């Protein structure tokens, strides 16, 4: 069964075609990084305009890579999945309209997917036998959430960030250090040659909850940079700031995640979201899982950041269970969509 999926929740215009929930026939991503780089962050108006310019091109490319043209959709595709939310309002609308149009013209059912559900499903693309229950940690530019997946579509939300998401903190610290956008991959590279113990930044543990908070850590970096004086900063010092900040984020995520796994007796941990492509984070999560004898699944870096293959995968399981929406059903996109069971 082939699912075509469209993802436009933030600044990636993506379309993917996935067979039986895990065989990726095509996974096309058009990044808007260059457009937003000069503003050091995503500009919503520019994002939706760019989605509009690119969405048809990306869909056509995904079909061609999968071995059929745009006219082959009617005979080849069983369901069309798209990201309903959360995300940027205008960006989500472009993806929904493209999905609705394809569904309407070709008489194919629609499946509305939650973006976090997509990130949680990314590991299933590479490990289709991975079966719930497991603990999910999603760390991206907009989210830092701990969720128990009891069964497909049955979620138990444990906690999330009360202020900045971890990825947002990476991007803001990079901006402060006058590094290019997006900050995560740049900090990842610079940190590799820095000393993670150079500066003792706080580890915000939010005791007694499964929540996170990264704004205090960000402020600690701001204060450190101000006190040290911008002009005196050497490349070595920048690398040390990056490594020390990154380590504070990783320690916080690791401690809380493994504490939750112990508390709820969950053997398996599944990661997802752009920040989980961080090389040091991946190494340290894998090492801790080995030490605690837990199974851990971290998607390949390309499947950690936003893509439509993960939406196709989540859409496949949802479609199998719920049958999807009819081509004339109206479902509103929702920038603040809560994670719901199905
Ligand atoms: O999942 P994603 O592509 O989009 C959202 O759903 O937000 O995540 C984007 C975030 C950005 O904040 C970016 O800086 C961060 O993921 N990121 C990283 C790395 N690659 C991307 N953060 C740390 N290390 C990386 N290697
Ligand atoms: Zn995402």
Short mmCIF file of C-alpha atoms and ligand atoms in Angstrom, two decimals:
data_model
loop_
_atom_site.label_atom_id
_atom_site.label_comp_id
_atom_site.label_asym_id
_atom_site.label_seq_id
_atom_site.Cartn_x
_atom_site.Cartn_y
_atom_site.Cartn_z
CA UNK A 1 0.00 0.00 0.00
CA UNK A 2 1.46 3.37 -1.02
CA UNK A 3 0.94 6.54 1.02
CA UNK A 4 1.84 9.94 -0.41
CA UNK A 5 2.56 12.50 2.32
CA UNK A 6 3.00 16.25 2.37
CA UNK A 7 4.77 18.13 5.18
CA UNK A 8 4.82 21.94 5.31
CA UNK A 9 4.52 22.75 9.02
CA UNK A 10 7.60 24.98 9.25
CA UNK A 11 10.35 25.77 6.74
CA UNK A 12 10.71 22.53 4.79
CA UNK A 13 8.46 21.78 1.83
CA UNK A 14 8.44 18.00 1.66
CA UNK A 15 6.70 15.18 -0.15
CA UNK A 16 7.35 11.46 0.22
CA UNK A 17 5.91 8.21 -1.03
CA UNK A 18 6.23 5.24 1.32
CA UNK A 19 5.21 1.62 0.74
CA UNK A 20 3.64 -0.40 3.56
CA UNK A 21 4.69 2.14 6.19
CA UNK A 22 8.43 1.64 5.84
CA UNK A 23 9.80 1.27 2.28
CA UNK A 24 10.72 4.82 1.24
CA UNK A 25 10.22 5.16 -2.53
CA UNK A 26 10.94 8.87 -2.48
CA UNK A 27 11.64 11.49 0.17
CA UNK A 28 11.96 14.97 -1.37
CA UNK A 29 12.76 17.93 0.86
CA UNK A 30 13.05 21.52 -0.29
CA UNK A 31 14.66 23.53 2.50
CA UNK A 32 14.03 27.25 2.99
CA UNK A 33 17.14 27.63 5.15
CA UNK A 34 18.74 30.19 2.82
CA UNK A 35 15.61 32.38 2.81
CA UNK A 36 15.40 32.56 6.60
CA UNK A 37 19.15 32.64 7.35
CA UNK A 38 19.43 36.41 6.93
CA UNK A 39 16.75 36.88 9.62
CA UNK A 40 18.34 34.25 11.96
CA UNK A 41 14.94 32.56 12.26
CA UNK A 42 11.87 31.46 10.33
CA UNK A 43 9.75 34.36 8.98
CA UNK A 44 6.20 32.90 8.78
CA UNK A 45 5.05 35.04 5.84
CA UNK A 46 8.11 34.12 3.76
CA UNK A 47 7.71 30.47 4.74
CA UNK A 48 4.15 30.16 3.44
CA UNK A 49 4.99 32.01 0.22
CA UNK A 50 7.91 29.69 -0.40
CA UNK A 51 5.75 26.59 0.31
CA UNK A 52 3.28 27.86 -2.27
CA UNK A 53 6.03 28.26 -4.87
CA UNK A 54 7.55 24.84 -4.21
CA UNK A 55 4.84 22.43 -3.16
CA UNK A 56 3.80 21.31 -6.65
CA UNK A 57 7.42 20.91 -7.77
CA UNK A 58 8.19 18.78 -4.72
CA UNK A 59 5.09 16.57 -5.26
CA UNK A 60 5.97 16.03 -8.90
CA UNK A 61 9.57 15.15 -8.05
CA UNK A 62 8.46 12.67 -5.36
CA UNK A 63 6.12 10.94 -7.84
CA UNK A 64 8.80 10.75 -10.52
CA UNK A 65 11.33 9.30 -8.07
CA UNK A 66 8.75 6.71 -7.01
CA UNK A 67 8.45 5.62 -10.63
CA UNK A 68 5.24 7.23 -11.82
CA UNK A 69 4.24 10.68 -12.98
CA UNK A 70 1.75 12.99 -11.33
CA UNK A 71 -0.96 11.30 -13.44
CA UNK A 72 -0.06 7.98 -11.84
CA UNK A 73 -1.23 9.12 -8.40
CA UNK A 74 -4.80 8.01 -9.08
CA UNK A 75 -3.85 4.39 -9.73
CA UNK A 76 -0.89 4.05 -7.37
CA UNK A 77 -1.69 5.85 -4.12
CA UNK A 78 -4.04 4.45 -1.43
CA UNK A 79 -4.02 7.42 0.96
CA UNK A 80 -2.77 10.99 1.09
CA UNK A 81 -1.36 12.06 4.45
CA UNK A 82 -0.52 15.61 5.45
CA UNK A 83 0.55 17.50 8.55
CA UNK A 84 -2.49 19.11 10.15
CA UNK A 85 -0.54 20.76 12.98
CA UNK A 86 1.11 22.00 15.08
CA UNK A 87 3.14 24.49 13.06
CA UNK A 88 2.93 27.85 11.33
CA UNK A 89 -0.65 28.70 10.35
CA UNK A 90 0.02 29.84 6.77
CA UNK A 91 2.51 27.03 6.11
CA UNK A 92 0.09 24.35 7.29
CA UNK A 93 -2.65 25.74 5.05
CA UNK A 94 -0.50 25.33 1.93
CA UNK A 95 0.17 21.65 2.72
CA UNK A 96 -3.45 20.95 3.52
CA UNK A 97 -4.68 22.59 0.34
CA UNK A 98 -2.23 20.59 -1.78
CA UNK A 99 -3.26 17.34 -0.04
CA UNK A 100 -6.97 18.13 -0.27
CA UNK A 101 -6.71 18.96 -3.97
CA UNK A 102 -4.88 15.70 -4.76
CA UNK A 103 -7.41 13.77 -2.71
CA UNK A 104 -10.41 15.49 -4.29
CA UNK A 105 -9.28 15.16 -7.90
CA UNK A 106 -8.08 11.56 -7.58
CA UNK A 107 -10.77 10.21 -5.19
CA UNK A 108 -8.17 9.15 -2.61
CA UNK A 109 -8.84 9.24 1.17
CA UNK A 110 -7.04 11.87 3.26
CA UNK A 111 -5.23 11.27 6.55
CA UNK A 112 -4.55 14.21 8.87
CA UNK A 113 -1.35 13.64 10.86
CA UNK A 114 0.00 15.36 13.98
CA UNK A 115 3.57 16.59 13.39
CA UNK A 116 4.83 15.00 16.63
CA UNK A 117 3.23 11.71 15.61
CA UNK A 118 5.37 11.98 12.49
CA UNK A 119 8.59 12.46 14.50
CA UNK A 120 7.58 9.58 16.80
CA UNK A 121 7.08 7.35 13.74
CA UNK A 122 10.42 8.13 12.03
CA UNK A 123 12.11 5.15 13.73
CA UNK A 124 9.44 2.80 12.36
CA UNK A 125 10.67 3.55 8.83
CA UNK A 126 13.99 1.90 9.62
CA UNK A 127 12.70 -0.57 12.23
CA UNK A 128 9.20 -1.63 11.16
CA UNK A 129 9.12 -4.35 13.84
CA UNK A 130 9.52 -1.80 16.61
CA UNK A 131 6.37 -2.27 18.68
CA UNK A 132 4.85 -0.24 21.54
CA UNK A 133 4.91 0.27 24.43
CA UNK A 134 7.87 2.61 24.43
CA UNK A 135 8.95 6.01 25.71
CA UNK A 136 9.23 8.75 23.09
CA UNK A 137 11.38 11.86 23.39
CA UNK A 138 10.84 14.50 20.71
CA UNK A 139 13.37 17.32 20.61
CA UNK A 140 12.97 19.86 17.83
CA UNK A 141 12.81 23.58 17.12
CA UNK A 142 9.28 23.81 18.49
CA UNK A 143 9.01 20.88 20.91
CA UNK A 144 10.73 19.07 23.73
CA UNK A 145 8.25 16.40 24.85
CA UNK A 146 8.21 13.09 26.70
CA UNK A 147 5.38 10.82 25.65
CA UNK A 148 4.55 7.17 26.36
CA UNK A 149 3.29 5.33 23.28
CA UNK A 150 1.07 2.59 24.73
CA UNK A 151 -0.05 1.37 21.31
CA UNK A 152 -0.26 2.95 17.85
CA UNK A 153 -2.42 6.04 18.30
CA UNK A 154 -2.62 5.67 22.09
CA UNK A 155 -0.46 8.28 23.78
CA UNK A 156 0.21 9.26 27.38
CA UNK A 157 1.72 12.73 27.54
CA UNK A 158 4.23 13.05 30.39
CA UNK A 159 5.64 16.54 29.99
CA UNK A 160 7.13 19.15 27.73
CA UNK A 161 9.02 22.39 27.75
CA UNK A 162 7.54 25.26 29.72
CA UNK A 163 9.36 27.89 27.68
CA UNK A 164 11.96 27.44 24.93
CA UNK A 165 12.23 24.15 23.06
CA UNK A 166 15.75 22.69 23.03
CA UNK A 167 16.21 23.44 19.31
CA UNK A 168 15.05 27.00 19.87
CA UNK A 169 17.74 27.35 22.57
CA UNK A 170 20.36 26.04 20.11
CA UNK A 171 19.22 28.59 17.51
CA UNK A 172 19.15 31.48 20.00
CA UNK A 173 22.58 30.69 21.43
CA UNK A 174 23.98 30.49 17.88
CA UNK A 175 22.49 33.89 17.08
CA UNK A 176 24.03 35.33 20.24
CA UNK A 177 27.42 33.97 19.17
CA UNK A 178 26.87 35.44 15.66
CA UNK A 179 26.84 31.98 14.09
CA UNK A 180 24.72 31.13 11.02
CA UNK A 181 21.12 29.89 11.14
CA UNK A 182 20.00 27.21 11.90
CA UNK A 183 22.20 27.10 14.96
CA UNK A 184 21.91 23.42 15.88
CA UNK A 185 24.15 21.90 13.19
CA UNK A 186 26.75 24.71 13.56
CA UNK A 187 26.96 24.33 17.34
CA UNK A 188 27.19 20.54 16.86
CA UNK A 189 30.30 21.01 14.64
CA UNK A 190 32.00 23.66 16.78
CA UNK A 191 31.30 21.74 20.00
CA UNK A 192 33.18 18.73 18.61
CA UNK A 193 36.44 20.68 19.11
CA UNK A 194 35.47 22.44 22.33
CA UNK A 195 35.72 21.57 26.02
CA UNK A 196 32.29 20.57 27.39
CA UNK A 197 33.55 21.08 30.94
CA UNK A 198 34.94 24.58 30.34
CA UNK A 199 31.87 26.43 31.64
CA UNK A 200 29.45 25.11 34.28
CA UNK A 201 26.11 26.07 32.74
CA UNK A 202 22.99 25.07 34.74
CA UNK A 203 21.11 21.79 34.16
CA UNK A 204 17.45 22.75 34.55
CA UNK A 205 15.91 19.54 35.95
CA UNK A 206 12.38 20.74 36.91
CA UNK A 207 12.25 18.27 39.80
CA UNK A 208 8.96 16.50 40.50
CA UNK A 209 7.69 16.91 36.92
CA UNK A 210 8.50 15.49 33.50
CA UNK A 211 8.67 19.03 32.12
CA UNK A 212 11.68 20.82 30.68
CA UNK A 213 12.79 24.46 30.72
CA UNK A 214 15.63 25.83 28.63
CA UNK A 215 15.20 29.60 28.94
CA UNK A 216 17.30 29.75 32.16
CA UNK A 217 20.14 27.93 30.43
CA UNK A 218 19.88 30.32 27.48
CA UNK A 219 20.01 33.31 29.88
CA UNK A 220 23.07 31.81 31.60
CA UNK A 221 24.83 31.70 28.20
CA UNK A 222 23.75 35.32 27.48
CA UNK A 223 25.13 36.47 30.85
CA UNK A 224 28.38 34.57 30.36
CA UNK A 225 28.93 36.09 26.92
CA UNK A 226 28.12 39.60 28.20
CA UNK A 227 30.46 39.29 31.18
CA UNK A 228 33.30 37.92 29.09
CA UNK A 229 32.94 40.78 26.57
CA UNK A 230 32.20 40.12 22.90
CA UNK A 231 35.44 41.56 21.53
CA UNK A 232 37.67 39.43 23.71
CA UNK A 233 36.04 36.20 22.53
CA UNK A 234 38.38 33.88 20.69
CA UNK A 235 37.37 31.01 18.36
CA UNK A 236 38.50 28.63 21.10
CA UNK A 237 36.21 30.32 23.58
CA UNK A 238 33.28 30.08 21.14
CA UNK A 239 33.93 26.35 20.76
CA UNK A 240 34.01 25.94 24.55
CA UNK A 241 30.74 27.88 24.96
CA UNK A 242 29.13 25.69 22.29
CA UNK A 243 30.39 22.45 23.86
CA UNK A 244 29.43 23.47 27.41
CA UNK A 245 25.96 24.67 26.38
CA UNK A 246 25.34 21.56 24.27
CA UNK A 247 26.42 19.30 27.14
CA UNK A 248 24.00 21.04 29.53
CA UNK A 249 21.13 20.33 27.09
CA UNK A 250 22.19 16.71 26.59
CA UNK A 251 22.61 16.04 30.34
CA UNK A 252 19.16 17.48 31.01
CA UNK A 253 17.51 15.39 28.29
CA UNK A 254 19.32 12.18 29.25
CA UNK A 255 18.62 12.40 32.99
CA UNK A 256 14.91 13.10 32.56
CA UNK A 257 14.36 10.54 29.81
CA UNK A 258 16.06 7.65 31.57
CA UNK A 259 14.39 8.59 34.88
CA UNK A 260 11.00 8.39 33.10
CA UNK A 261 11.91 5.04 31.51
CA UNK A 262 12.82 3.66 34.96
CA UNK A 263 9.76 5.17 36.65
CA UNK A 264 7.29 3.75 34.10
CA UNK A 265 9.17 0.48 33.57
CA UNK A 266 9.69 1.07 29.85
CA UNK A 267 12.51 -0.91 28.27
CA UNK A 268 12.48 0.87 24.90
CA UNK A 269 13.20 4.55 24.16
CA UNK A 270 12.52 6.19 20.81
CA UNK A 271 13.94 9.60 19.89
CA UNK A 272 12.95 12.02 17.14
CA UNK A 273 13.10 15.67 16.04
CA UNK A 274 15.84 17.84 14.56
CA UNK A 275 17.97 18.07 17.72
CA UNK A 276 18.29 14.27 17.86
CA UNK A 277 20.48 14.50 14.76
CA UNK A 278 23.10 16.04 17.08
CA UNK A 279 26.17 13.80 16.95
CA UNK A 280 27.14 14.11 20.60
CA UNK A 281 23.56 13.62 21.80
CA UNK A 282 23.25 10.43 19.73
CA UNK A 283 26.51 9.05 21.10
CA UNK A 284 25.64 9.80 24.71
CA UNK A 285 22.05 8.48 24.51
CA UNK A 286 23.34 5.27 22.93
CA UNK A 287 26.02 4.89 25.62
CA UNK A 288 23.55 5.45 28.47
CA UNK A 289 21.05 3.01 26.96
CA UNK A 290 23.80 0.39 26.75
CA UNK A 291 24.77 1.04 30.37
CA UNK A 292 21.16 0.79 31.57
CA UNK A 293 20.46 -2.15 29.22
CA UNK A 294 17.60 -0.43 27.45
CA UNK A 295 16.80 -0.54 23.76
CA UNK A 296 17.10 2.82 22.01
CA UNK A 297 16.05 3.86 18.51
CA UNK A 298 17.33 7.09 16.97
CA UNK A 299 16.40 7.73 13.31
CA UNK A 300 19.10 8.47 10.73
CA UNK A 301 19.87 12.22 10.82
CA UNK A 302 17.88 12.91 7.62
CA UNK A 303 14.80 11.37 9.21
CA UNK A 304 15.27 13.32 12.48
CA UNK A 305 14.74 16.74 10.91
CA UNK A 306 11.43 17.60 9.21
CA UNK A 307 10.53 15.30 6.32
CA UNK A 308 7.41 13.81 4.77
CA UNK A 309 8.45 10.13 5.01
CA UNK A 310 7.71 10.23 8.75
CA UNK A 311 4.27 11.71 8.00
CA UNK A 312 3.62 8.95 5.45
CA UNK A 313 4.61 6.34 8.03
CA UNK A 314 2.35 7.77 10.76
CA UNK A 315 -0.38 8.24 8.13
CA UNK A 316 -0.11 4.58 7.08
CA UNK A 317 -0.80 3.29 10.60
CA UNK A 318 -3.57 5.82 11.17
CA UNK A 319 -5.19 4.98 7.83
CA UNK A 320 -5.07 1.25 8.58
CA UNK A 321 -6.87 1.83 11.88
CA UNK A 322 -9.27 4.70 11.11
CA UNK A 323 -9.75 4.48 7.34
CA UNK A 324 -8.97 8.16 6.84
CA UNK A 325 -11.25 11.00 5.82
CA UNK A 326 -13.47 11.16 2.80
CA UNK A 327 -12.38 13.53 0.02
CA UNK A 328 -15.11 16.02 0.94
CA UNK A 329 -14.63 16.03 4.74
CA UNK A 330 -13.45 19.37 6.07
CA UNK A 331 -10.74 19.37 8.72
CA UNK A 332 -9.18 22.59 9.91
CA UNK A 333 -5.42 22.93 10.19
CA UNK A 334 -4.48 23.80 13.76
CA UNK A 335 -1.20 25.60 14.64
CA UNK A 336 -1.61 24.44 18.27
CA UNK A 337 -3.02 20.99 17.57
CA UNK A 338 -2.92 18.80 20.72
CA UNK A 339 -1.78 15.18 20.42
CA UNK A 340 -4.96 13.12 20.39
CA UNK A 341 -5.58 9.40 20.56
CA UNK A 342 -7.17 7.56 17.63
O1 LIG B 1 12.42 18.76 13.72
P1 LIG B 1 12.94 19.99 13.08
O2 LIG B 1 13.55 19.86 11.70
O3 LIG B 1 11.81 21.08 12.94
C1 LIG B 1 10.85 21.31 13.95
O4 LIG B 1 9.86 20.53 14.00
O5 LIG B 1 11.11 22.25 14.74
O6 LIG B 1 13.98 20.64 14.09
C2 LIG B 1 14.68 21.82 13.78
C3 LIG B 1 15.58 22.15 14.95
C4 LIG B 1 16.29 23.49 14.81
O7 LIG B 1 16.15 24.21 16.02
C5 LIG B 1 17.74 23.09 14.55
O8 LIG B 1 18.68 24.03 15.02
C6 LIG B 1 17.82 21.80 15.33
O9 LIG B 1 16.60 21.15 15.08
N1 LIG B 1 18.93 20.94 14.86
C7 LIG B 1 19.96 20.57 15.63
C8 LIG B 1 20.83 19.83 14.79
N2 LIG B 1 20.28 19.77 13.54
C9 LIG B 1 19.10 20.45 13.60
N3 LIG B 1 20.24 20.83 16.92
C10 LIG B 1 21.40 20.32 17.42
N4 LIG B 1 22.29 19.61 16.69
C11 LIG B 1 22.05 19.34 15.38
N5 LIG B 1 22.94 18.63 14.67
ZN1 LIG B 2 9.60 18.79 13.31
#
